[in-house]
Coordinates of C-alpha atoms in Angstrom, one line a residue:
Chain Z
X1 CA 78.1 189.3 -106.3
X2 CA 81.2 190.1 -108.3
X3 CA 79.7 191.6 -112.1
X4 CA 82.3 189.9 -114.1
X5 CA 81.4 187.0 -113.1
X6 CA 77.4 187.7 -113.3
X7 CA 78.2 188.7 -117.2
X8 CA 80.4 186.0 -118.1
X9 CA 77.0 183.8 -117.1
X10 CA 75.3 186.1 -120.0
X11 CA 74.4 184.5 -123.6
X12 CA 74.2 186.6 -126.7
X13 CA 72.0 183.8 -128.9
X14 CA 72.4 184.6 -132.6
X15 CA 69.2 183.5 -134.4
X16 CA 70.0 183.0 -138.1
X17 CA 72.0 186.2 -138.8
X18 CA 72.4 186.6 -142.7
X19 CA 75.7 188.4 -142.5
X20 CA 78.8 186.8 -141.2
X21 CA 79.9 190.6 -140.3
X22 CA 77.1 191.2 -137.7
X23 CA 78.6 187.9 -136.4
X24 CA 81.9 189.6 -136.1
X25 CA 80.6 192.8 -134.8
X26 CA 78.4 191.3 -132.1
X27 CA 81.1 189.6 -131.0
X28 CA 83.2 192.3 -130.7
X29 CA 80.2 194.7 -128.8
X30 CA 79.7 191.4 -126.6
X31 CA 83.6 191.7 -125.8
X32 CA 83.8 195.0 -124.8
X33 CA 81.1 195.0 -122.5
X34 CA 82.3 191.8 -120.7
X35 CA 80.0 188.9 -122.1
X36 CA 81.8 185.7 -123.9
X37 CA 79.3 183.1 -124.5
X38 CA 78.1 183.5 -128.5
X39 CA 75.5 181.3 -129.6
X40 CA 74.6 181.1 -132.8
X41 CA 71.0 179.6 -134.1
X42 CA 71.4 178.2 -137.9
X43 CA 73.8 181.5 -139.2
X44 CA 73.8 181.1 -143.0
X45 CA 77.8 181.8 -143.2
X46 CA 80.0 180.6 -140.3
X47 CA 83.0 180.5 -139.7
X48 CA 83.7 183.4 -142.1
X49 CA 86.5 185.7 -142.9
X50 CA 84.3 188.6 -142.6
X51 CA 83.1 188.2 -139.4
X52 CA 86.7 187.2 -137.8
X53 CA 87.5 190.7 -139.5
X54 CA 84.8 192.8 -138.0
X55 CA 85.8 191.0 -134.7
X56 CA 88.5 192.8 -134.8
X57 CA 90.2 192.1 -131.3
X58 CA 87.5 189.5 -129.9
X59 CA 88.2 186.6 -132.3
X60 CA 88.6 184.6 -129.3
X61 CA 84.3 184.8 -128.3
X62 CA 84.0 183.7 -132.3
X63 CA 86.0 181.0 -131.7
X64 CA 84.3 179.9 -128.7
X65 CA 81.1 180.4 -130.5
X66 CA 78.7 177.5 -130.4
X67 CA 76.3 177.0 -133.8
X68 CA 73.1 175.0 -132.9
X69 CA 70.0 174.1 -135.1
X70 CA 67.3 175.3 -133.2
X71 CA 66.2 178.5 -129.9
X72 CA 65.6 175.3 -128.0
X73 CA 68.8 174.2 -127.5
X74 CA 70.5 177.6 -127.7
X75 CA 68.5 178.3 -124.4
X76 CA 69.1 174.6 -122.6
X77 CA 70.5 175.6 -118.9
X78 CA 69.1 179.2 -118.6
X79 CA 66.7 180.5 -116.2
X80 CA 65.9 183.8 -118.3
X81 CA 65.7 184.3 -121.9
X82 CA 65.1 187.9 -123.0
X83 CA 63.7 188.5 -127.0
X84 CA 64.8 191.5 -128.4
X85 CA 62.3 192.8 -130.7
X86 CA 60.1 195.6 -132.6
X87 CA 57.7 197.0 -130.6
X88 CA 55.6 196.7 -133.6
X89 CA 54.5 193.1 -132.7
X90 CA 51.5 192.4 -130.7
X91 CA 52.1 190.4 -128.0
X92 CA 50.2 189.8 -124.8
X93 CA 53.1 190.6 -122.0
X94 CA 54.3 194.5 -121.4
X95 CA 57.6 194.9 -123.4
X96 CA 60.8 195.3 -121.1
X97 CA 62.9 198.2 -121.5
X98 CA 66.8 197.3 -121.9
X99 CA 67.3 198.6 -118.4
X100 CA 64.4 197.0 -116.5
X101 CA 65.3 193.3 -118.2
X102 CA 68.8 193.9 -117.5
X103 CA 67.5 193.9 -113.8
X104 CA 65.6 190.9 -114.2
X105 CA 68.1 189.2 -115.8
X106 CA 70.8 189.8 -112.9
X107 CA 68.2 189.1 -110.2
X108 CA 67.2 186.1 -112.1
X109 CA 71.0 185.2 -112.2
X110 CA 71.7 185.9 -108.3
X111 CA 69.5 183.9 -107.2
X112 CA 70.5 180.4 -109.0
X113 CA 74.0 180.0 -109.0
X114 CA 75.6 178.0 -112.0
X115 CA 72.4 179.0 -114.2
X116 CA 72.9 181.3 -117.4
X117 CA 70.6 183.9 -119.1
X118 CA 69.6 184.3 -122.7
X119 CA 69.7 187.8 -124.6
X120 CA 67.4 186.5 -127.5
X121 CA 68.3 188.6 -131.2
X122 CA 66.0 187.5 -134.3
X123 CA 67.6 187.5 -138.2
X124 CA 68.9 191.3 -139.8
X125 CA 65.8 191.2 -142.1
X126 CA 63.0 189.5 -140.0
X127 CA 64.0 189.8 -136.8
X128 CA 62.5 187.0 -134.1
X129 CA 59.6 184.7 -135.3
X130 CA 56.7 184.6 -133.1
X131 CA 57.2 181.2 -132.2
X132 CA 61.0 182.0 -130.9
X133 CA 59.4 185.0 -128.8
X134 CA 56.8 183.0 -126.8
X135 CA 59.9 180.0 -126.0
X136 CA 61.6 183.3 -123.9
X137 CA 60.6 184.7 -120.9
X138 CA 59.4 188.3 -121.8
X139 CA 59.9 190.6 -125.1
X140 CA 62.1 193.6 -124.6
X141 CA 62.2 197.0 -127.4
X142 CA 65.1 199.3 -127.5
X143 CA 63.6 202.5 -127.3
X144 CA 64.0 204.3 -130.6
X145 CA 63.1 206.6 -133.3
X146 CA 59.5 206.0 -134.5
X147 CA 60.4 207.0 -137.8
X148 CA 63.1 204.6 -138.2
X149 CA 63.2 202.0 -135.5
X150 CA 65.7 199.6 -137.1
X151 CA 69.1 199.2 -135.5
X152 CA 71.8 196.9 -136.8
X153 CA 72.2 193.5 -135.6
X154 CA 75.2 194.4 -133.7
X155 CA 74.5 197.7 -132.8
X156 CA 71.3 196.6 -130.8
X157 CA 73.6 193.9 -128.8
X158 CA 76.2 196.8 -128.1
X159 CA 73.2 199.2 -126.5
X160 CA 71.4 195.6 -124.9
X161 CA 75.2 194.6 -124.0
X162 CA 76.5 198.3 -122.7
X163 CA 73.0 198.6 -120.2
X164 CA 73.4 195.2 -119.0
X165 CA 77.3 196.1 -118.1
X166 CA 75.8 199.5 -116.6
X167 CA 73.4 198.0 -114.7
X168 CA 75.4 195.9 -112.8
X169 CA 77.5 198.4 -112.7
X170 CA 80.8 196.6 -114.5
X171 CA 83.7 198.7 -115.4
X172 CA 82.2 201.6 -113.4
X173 CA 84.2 203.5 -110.7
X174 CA 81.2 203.2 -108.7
X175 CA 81.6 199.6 -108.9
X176 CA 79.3 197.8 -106.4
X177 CA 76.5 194.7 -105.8
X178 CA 73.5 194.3 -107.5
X179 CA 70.9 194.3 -104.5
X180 CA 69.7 190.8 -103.0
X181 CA 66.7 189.4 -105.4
X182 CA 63.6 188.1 -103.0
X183 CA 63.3 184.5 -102.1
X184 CA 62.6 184.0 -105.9
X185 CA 64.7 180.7 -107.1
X186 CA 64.0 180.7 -111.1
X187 CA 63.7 177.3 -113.0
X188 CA 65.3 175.9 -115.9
X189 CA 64.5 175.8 -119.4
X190 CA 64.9 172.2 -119.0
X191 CA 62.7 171.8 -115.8
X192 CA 59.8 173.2 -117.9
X193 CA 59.9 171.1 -120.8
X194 CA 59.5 168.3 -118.3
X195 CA 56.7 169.9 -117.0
X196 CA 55.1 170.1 -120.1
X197 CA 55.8 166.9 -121.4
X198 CA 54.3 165.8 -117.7
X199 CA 51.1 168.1 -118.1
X200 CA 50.2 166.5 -122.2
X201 CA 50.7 163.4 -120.9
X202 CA 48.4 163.6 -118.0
X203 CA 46.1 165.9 -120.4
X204 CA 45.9 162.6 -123.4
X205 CA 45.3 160.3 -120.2
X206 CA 42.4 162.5 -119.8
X207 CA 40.8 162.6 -122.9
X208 CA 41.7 166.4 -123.6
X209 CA 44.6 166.2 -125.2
X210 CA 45.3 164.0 -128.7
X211 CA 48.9 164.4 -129.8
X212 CA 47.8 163.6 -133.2
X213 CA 45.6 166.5 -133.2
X214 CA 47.4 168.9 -131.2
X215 CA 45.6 172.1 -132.9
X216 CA 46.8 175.2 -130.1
X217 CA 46.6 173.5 -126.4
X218 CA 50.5 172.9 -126.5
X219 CA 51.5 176.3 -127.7
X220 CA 48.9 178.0 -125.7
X221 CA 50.0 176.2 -122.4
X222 CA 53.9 177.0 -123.5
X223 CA 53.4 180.7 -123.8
X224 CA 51.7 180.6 -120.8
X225 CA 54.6 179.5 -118.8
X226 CA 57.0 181.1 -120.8
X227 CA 55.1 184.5 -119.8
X228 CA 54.7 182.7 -116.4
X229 CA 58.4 182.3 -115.4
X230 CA 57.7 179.7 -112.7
X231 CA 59.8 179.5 -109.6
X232 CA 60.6 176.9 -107.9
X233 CA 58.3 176.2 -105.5
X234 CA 55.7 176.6 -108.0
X235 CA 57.1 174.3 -110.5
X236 CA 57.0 171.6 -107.8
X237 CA 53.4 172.2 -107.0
X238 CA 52.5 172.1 -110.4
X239 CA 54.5 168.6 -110.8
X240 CA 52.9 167.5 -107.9
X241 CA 49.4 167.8 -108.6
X242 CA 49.6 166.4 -112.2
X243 CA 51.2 163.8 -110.5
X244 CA 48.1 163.0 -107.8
X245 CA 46.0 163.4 -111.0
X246 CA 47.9 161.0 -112.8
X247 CA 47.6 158.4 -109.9
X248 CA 43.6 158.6 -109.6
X249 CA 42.8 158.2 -113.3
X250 CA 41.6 154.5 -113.8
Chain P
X1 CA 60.9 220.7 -123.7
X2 CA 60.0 218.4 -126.4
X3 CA 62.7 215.7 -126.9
X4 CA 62.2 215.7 -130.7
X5 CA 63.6 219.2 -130.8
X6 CA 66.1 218.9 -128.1
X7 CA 67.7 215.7 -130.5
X8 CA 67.2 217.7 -133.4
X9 CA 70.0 220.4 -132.2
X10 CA 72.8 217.6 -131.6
X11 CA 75.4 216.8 -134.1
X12 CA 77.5 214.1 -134.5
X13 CA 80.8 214.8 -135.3
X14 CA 83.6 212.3 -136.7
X15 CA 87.1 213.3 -136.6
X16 CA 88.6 212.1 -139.2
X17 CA 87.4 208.5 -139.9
X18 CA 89.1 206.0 -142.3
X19 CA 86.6 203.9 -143.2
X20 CA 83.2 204.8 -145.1
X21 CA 81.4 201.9 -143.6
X22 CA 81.4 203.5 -140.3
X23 CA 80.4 207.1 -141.8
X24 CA 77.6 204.8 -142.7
X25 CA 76.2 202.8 -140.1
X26 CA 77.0 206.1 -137.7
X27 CA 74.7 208.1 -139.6
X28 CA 72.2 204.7 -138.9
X29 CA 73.2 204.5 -135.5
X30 CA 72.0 208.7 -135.2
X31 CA 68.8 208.2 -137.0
X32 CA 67.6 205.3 -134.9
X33 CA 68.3 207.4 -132.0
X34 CA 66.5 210.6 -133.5
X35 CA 69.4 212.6 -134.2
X36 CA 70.3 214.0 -137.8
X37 CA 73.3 216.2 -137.8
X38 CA 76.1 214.8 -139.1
X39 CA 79.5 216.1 -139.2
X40 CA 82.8 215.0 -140.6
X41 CA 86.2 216.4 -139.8
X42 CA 88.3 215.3 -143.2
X43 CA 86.9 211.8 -143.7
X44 CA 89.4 210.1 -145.8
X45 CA 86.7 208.8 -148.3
X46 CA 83.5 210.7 -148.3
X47 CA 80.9 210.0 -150.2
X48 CA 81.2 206.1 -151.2
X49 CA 79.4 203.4 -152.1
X50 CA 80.0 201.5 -148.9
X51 CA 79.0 204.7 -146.5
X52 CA 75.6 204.5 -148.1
X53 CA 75.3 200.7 -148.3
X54 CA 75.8 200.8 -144.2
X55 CA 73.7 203.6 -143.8
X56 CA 70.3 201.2 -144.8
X57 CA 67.6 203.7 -144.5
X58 CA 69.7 206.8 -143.3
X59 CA 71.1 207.9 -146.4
X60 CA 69.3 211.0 -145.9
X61 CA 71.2 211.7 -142.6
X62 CA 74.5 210.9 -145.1
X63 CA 72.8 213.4 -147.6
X64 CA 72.6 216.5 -145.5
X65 CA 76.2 215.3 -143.7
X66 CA 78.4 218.3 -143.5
X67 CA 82.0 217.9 -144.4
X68 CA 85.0 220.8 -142.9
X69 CA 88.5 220.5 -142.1
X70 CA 89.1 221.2 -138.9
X71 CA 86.9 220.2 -135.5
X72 CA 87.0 224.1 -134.9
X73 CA 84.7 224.6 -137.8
X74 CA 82.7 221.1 -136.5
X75 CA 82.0 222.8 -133.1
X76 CA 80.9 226.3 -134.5
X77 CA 77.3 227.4 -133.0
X78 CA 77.7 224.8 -130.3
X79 CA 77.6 225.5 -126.2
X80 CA 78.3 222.3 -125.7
X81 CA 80.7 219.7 -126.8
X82 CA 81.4 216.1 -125.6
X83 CA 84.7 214.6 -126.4
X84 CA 84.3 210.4 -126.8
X85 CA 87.7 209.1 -125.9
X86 CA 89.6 206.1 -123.7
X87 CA 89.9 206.5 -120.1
X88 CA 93.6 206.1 -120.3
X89 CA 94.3 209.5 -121.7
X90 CA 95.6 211.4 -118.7
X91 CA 93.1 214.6 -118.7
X92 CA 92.9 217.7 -116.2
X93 CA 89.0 216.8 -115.6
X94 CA 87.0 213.6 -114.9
X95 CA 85.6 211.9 -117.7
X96 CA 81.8 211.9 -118.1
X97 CA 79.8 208.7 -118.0
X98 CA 77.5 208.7 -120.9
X99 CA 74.7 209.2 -118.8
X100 CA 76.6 212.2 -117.1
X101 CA 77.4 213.6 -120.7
X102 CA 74.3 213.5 -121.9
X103 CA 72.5 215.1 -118.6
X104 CA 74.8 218.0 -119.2
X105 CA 74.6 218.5 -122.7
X106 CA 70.7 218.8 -122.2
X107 CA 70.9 220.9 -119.7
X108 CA 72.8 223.6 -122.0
X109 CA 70.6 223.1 -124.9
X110 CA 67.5 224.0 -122.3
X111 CA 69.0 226.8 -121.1
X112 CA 69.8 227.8 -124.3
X113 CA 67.6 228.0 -127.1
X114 CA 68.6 228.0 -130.5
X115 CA 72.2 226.6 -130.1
X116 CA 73.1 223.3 -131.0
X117 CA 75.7 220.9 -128.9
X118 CA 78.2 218.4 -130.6
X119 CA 79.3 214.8 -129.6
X120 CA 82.9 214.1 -131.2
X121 CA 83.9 211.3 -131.9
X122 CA 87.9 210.4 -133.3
X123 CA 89.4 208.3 -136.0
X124 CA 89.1 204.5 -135.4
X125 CA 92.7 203.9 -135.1
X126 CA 93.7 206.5 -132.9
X127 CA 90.9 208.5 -130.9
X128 CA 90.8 211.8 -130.9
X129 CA 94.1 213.8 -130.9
X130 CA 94.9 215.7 -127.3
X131 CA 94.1 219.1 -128.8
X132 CA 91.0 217.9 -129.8
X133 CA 89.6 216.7 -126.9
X134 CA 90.8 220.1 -125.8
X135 CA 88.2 222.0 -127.7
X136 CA 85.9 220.0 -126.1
X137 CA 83.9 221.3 -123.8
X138 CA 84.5 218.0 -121.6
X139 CA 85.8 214.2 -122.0
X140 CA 83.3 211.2 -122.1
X141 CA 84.0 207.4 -122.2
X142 CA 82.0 204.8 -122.2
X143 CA 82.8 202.4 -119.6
X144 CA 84.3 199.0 -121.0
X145 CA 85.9 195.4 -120.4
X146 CA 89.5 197.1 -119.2
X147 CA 91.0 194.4 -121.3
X148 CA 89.2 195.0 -124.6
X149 CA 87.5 198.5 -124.9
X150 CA 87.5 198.9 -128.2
X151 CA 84.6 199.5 -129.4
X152 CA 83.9 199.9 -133.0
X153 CA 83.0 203.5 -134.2
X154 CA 79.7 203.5 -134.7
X155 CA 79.1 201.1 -132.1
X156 CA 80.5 204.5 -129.8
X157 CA 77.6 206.9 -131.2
X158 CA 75.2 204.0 -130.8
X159 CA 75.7 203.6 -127.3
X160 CA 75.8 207.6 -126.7
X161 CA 72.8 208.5 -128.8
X162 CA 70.6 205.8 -126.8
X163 CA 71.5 207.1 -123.9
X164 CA 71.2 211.0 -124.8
X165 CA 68.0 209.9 -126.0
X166 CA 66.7 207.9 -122.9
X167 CA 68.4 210.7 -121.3
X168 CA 65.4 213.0 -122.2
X169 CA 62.8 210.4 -122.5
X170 CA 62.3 210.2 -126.6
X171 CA 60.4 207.3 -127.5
X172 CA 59.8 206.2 -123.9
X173 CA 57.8 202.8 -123.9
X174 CA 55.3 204.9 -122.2
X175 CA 54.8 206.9 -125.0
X176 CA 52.9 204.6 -126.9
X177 CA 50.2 202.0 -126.2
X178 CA 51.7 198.6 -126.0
X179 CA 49.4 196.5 -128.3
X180 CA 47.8 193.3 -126.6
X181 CA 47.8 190.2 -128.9
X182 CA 44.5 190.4 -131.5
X183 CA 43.2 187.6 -129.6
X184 CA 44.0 188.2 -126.2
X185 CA 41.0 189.2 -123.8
X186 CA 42.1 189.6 -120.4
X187 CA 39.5 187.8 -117.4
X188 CA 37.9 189.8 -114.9
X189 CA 39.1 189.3 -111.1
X190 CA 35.5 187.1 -110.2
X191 CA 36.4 184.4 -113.2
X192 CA 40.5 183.8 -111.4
X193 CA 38.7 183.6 -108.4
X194 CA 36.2 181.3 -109.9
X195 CA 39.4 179.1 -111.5
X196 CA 40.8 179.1 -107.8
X197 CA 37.9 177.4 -106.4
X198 CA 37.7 174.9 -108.7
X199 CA 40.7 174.1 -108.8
X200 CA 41.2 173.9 -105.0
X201 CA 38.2 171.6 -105.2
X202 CA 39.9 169.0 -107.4
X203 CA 43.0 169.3 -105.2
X204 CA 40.9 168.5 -102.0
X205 CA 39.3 165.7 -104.1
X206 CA 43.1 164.2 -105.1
X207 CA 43.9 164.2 -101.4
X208 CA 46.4 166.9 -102.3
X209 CA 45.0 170.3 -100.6
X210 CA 43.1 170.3 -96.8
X211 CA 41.7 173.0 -96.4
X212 CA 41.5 172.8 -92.7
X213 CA 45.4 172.9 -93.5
X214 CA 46.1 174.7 -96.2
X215 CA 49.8 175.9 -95.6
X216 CA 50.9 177.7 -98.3
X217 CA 49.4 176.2 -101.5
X218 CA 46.4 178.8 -101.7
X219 CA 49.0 181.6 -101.6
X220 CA 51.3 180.5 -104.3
X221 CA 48.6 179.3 -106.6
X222 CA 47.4 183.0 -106.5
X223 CA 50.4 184.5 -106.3
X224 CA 50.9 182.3 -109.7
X225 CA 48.1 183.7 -111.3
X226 CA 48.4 187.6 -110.2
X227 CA 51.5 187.5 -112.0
X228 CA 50.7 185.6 -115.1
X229 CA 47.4 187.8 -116.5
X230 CA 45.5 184.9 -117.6
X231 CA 43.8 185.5 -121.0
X232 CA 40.5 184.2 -121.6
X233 CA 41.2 181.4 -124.2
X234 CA 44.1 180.4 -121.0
X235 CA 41.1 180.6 -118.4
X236 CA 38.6 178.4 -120.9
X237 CA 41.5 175.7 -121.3
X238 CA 42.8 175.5 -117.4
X239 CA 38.7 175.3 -116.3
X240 CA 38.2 172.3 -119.2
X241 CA 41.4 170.5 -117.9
X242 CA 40.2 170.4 -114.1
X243 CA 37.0 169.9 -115.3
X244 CA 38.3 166.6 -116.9
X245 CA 40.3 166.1 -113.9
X246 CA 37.0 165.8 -111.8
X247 CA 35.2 163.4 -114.7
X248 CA 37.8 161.0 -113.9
X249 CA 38.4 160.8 -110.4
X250 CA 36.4 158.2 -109.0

């Protein structure tokens, strides 16, 4: 499949960035590697004359940015969401290198047409919540200096940005395809809310689940899938049998 | 030979750059990435306010920066030099990749102990200058969107530090233990195997799983779990929910 058009399929999701010049700059990195689609999660300043001027030439992917409230809906319509983040976390899922989610995330993309993908950065100061982590499909750490780990906002979507454009090798004289993904078919962000909305309601027919009282049962079955990343045919089994289970409850 | 060391014996060198800023988040860009030897070829405002502002927590890499005139004095006591420019530039040798670049400059800094090799960089408005890439040892560039490859400065040494550093394997993910979550206990084979029969118990008792028949539904439901790595507090919950499951079937 033609790169460009594998890229241009590529989100960069903003979540609260602080400084309306990492906007700029990100857009600009974004840019030059190929990607267009800025989203931005609550930014404290935007628009801003500060990040149109760090832009510098790619005022058009600021322009075209979109600004949502919340991850959810910055990641509505993708089948992979990476989360760029410290290795320093603990987190229960291997962390992804830039190169080996950049496959994943071009595999996930060849295999469901019309779908997009998520690369997933967290606020200058605090970087990604937990709760933001566990809503994408893996963690991924740019390899760096123990001693000093913390890249700029924009500079770690220029290195996530650059591999990804390497990987499928993009602007490359070698320029070639992305070999065939296996009969994997990922599923949306959107088909898995529906099947947890599905599974709790099933679970509070059954006596196990009181929404009132939700204590960890809905985040533990959400990281679980998010770590998961169903494919299709799974997700229809799954919907299937809470289905059968819904019908034989009295 | 340790990475640490072979990092330690690169400089960055900036030919002329306009804007402190960039000094400054360059110098962030190097220490993220290991390296420490900074070099500037006549910066038009050096030291200021805003190089240290951007540099964040590699003011010390600003600190011990070297300031000359010329690149000639930059590039003294090097065996190798890399020369970051556009691909436009008509050149009497192919341009490097980054990749390329940074194989080579490792090679010379193994076979030769107690040199140091330089990766130049020019002024953000114009590049380097013909006769500078000249004293280069040989051109790089980064490959780029051919209709905006502009990347920003230190975005550049960024992208070229990661990769000289993945180049030689610093800070591999490898290298250290990725942490598991403080409450995750992973399950031993015998208690997924357990969860399987259970679960293809209930599904015989819905009507939605023969096992005379069984097609493909074993398969992917193991296939599911391989690939998750179910933690015990996961386990506990998906045994409790089939367990209610059978309760209520009559």
């Amino acid at each position: 499949m033609d790169s460009s058009s594998l890229l241009s399929r590529v989100r960069v999701v903003l979540c609260r960035p602080s400084h309306p010049g990492n906007i700029g700059a990100a857009a600009r990195a974004m840019k030059t590697m190929g990607l267009s689609r800025l989203v931005l999660v609550a930014p404290r300043r935007f628009p801003d004359a500060e990040a149109a001027a760090r832009a510098s030439g790619a005022v058009d992917v600021l322009e075209r940015a979109v600004v949502v409230e919340t991850l959810a809906e910055a990641l509505a319509g993708t089948v992979v969401s990476v989360a760029f983040t410290t290795r320093s976390r603990t987190y229960v899922q291997p962390f992804r290198t830039p190169e080996e989610s950049a496959r994943e995330v071009l595999q996930a993309l060849q295999a469901a047409p019309d779908t997009q993908a998520a690369l997933v950065f967290g606020n200058e100061t605090n970087g990604l919540a937990n709760e933001e982590v566990w809503q994408c499909a893996f963690p991924a750490t740019i390899p760096a200096n123990p001693e000093y780990s913390s890249l700029n906002l924009a500079a770690a979507v220029q290195v996530a940005c650059y591999v990804l454009a390497r990987t499928c090798e993009a602007f490359s004289p070698q320029a070639g395809a992305i070999a065939d993904a296996p009969d994997f078919v990922p599923v949306s962000h959107e088909a898995v809310e529906g099947l947890i909305a599905q599974w709790l309601a099933v679970l509070e027919r059954l006596d196990f689940y009181d929404p009132a009282a939700p204590k960890r049962l809905e985040a533990r079955l959400r990281r679980l899938l998010a770590r998961t990343r169903l494919e299709r045919a799974e997700l229809d089994i799954l919907r299937g049998m809470l289905k059968a289970v819904a019908r034989k409850i009295p």
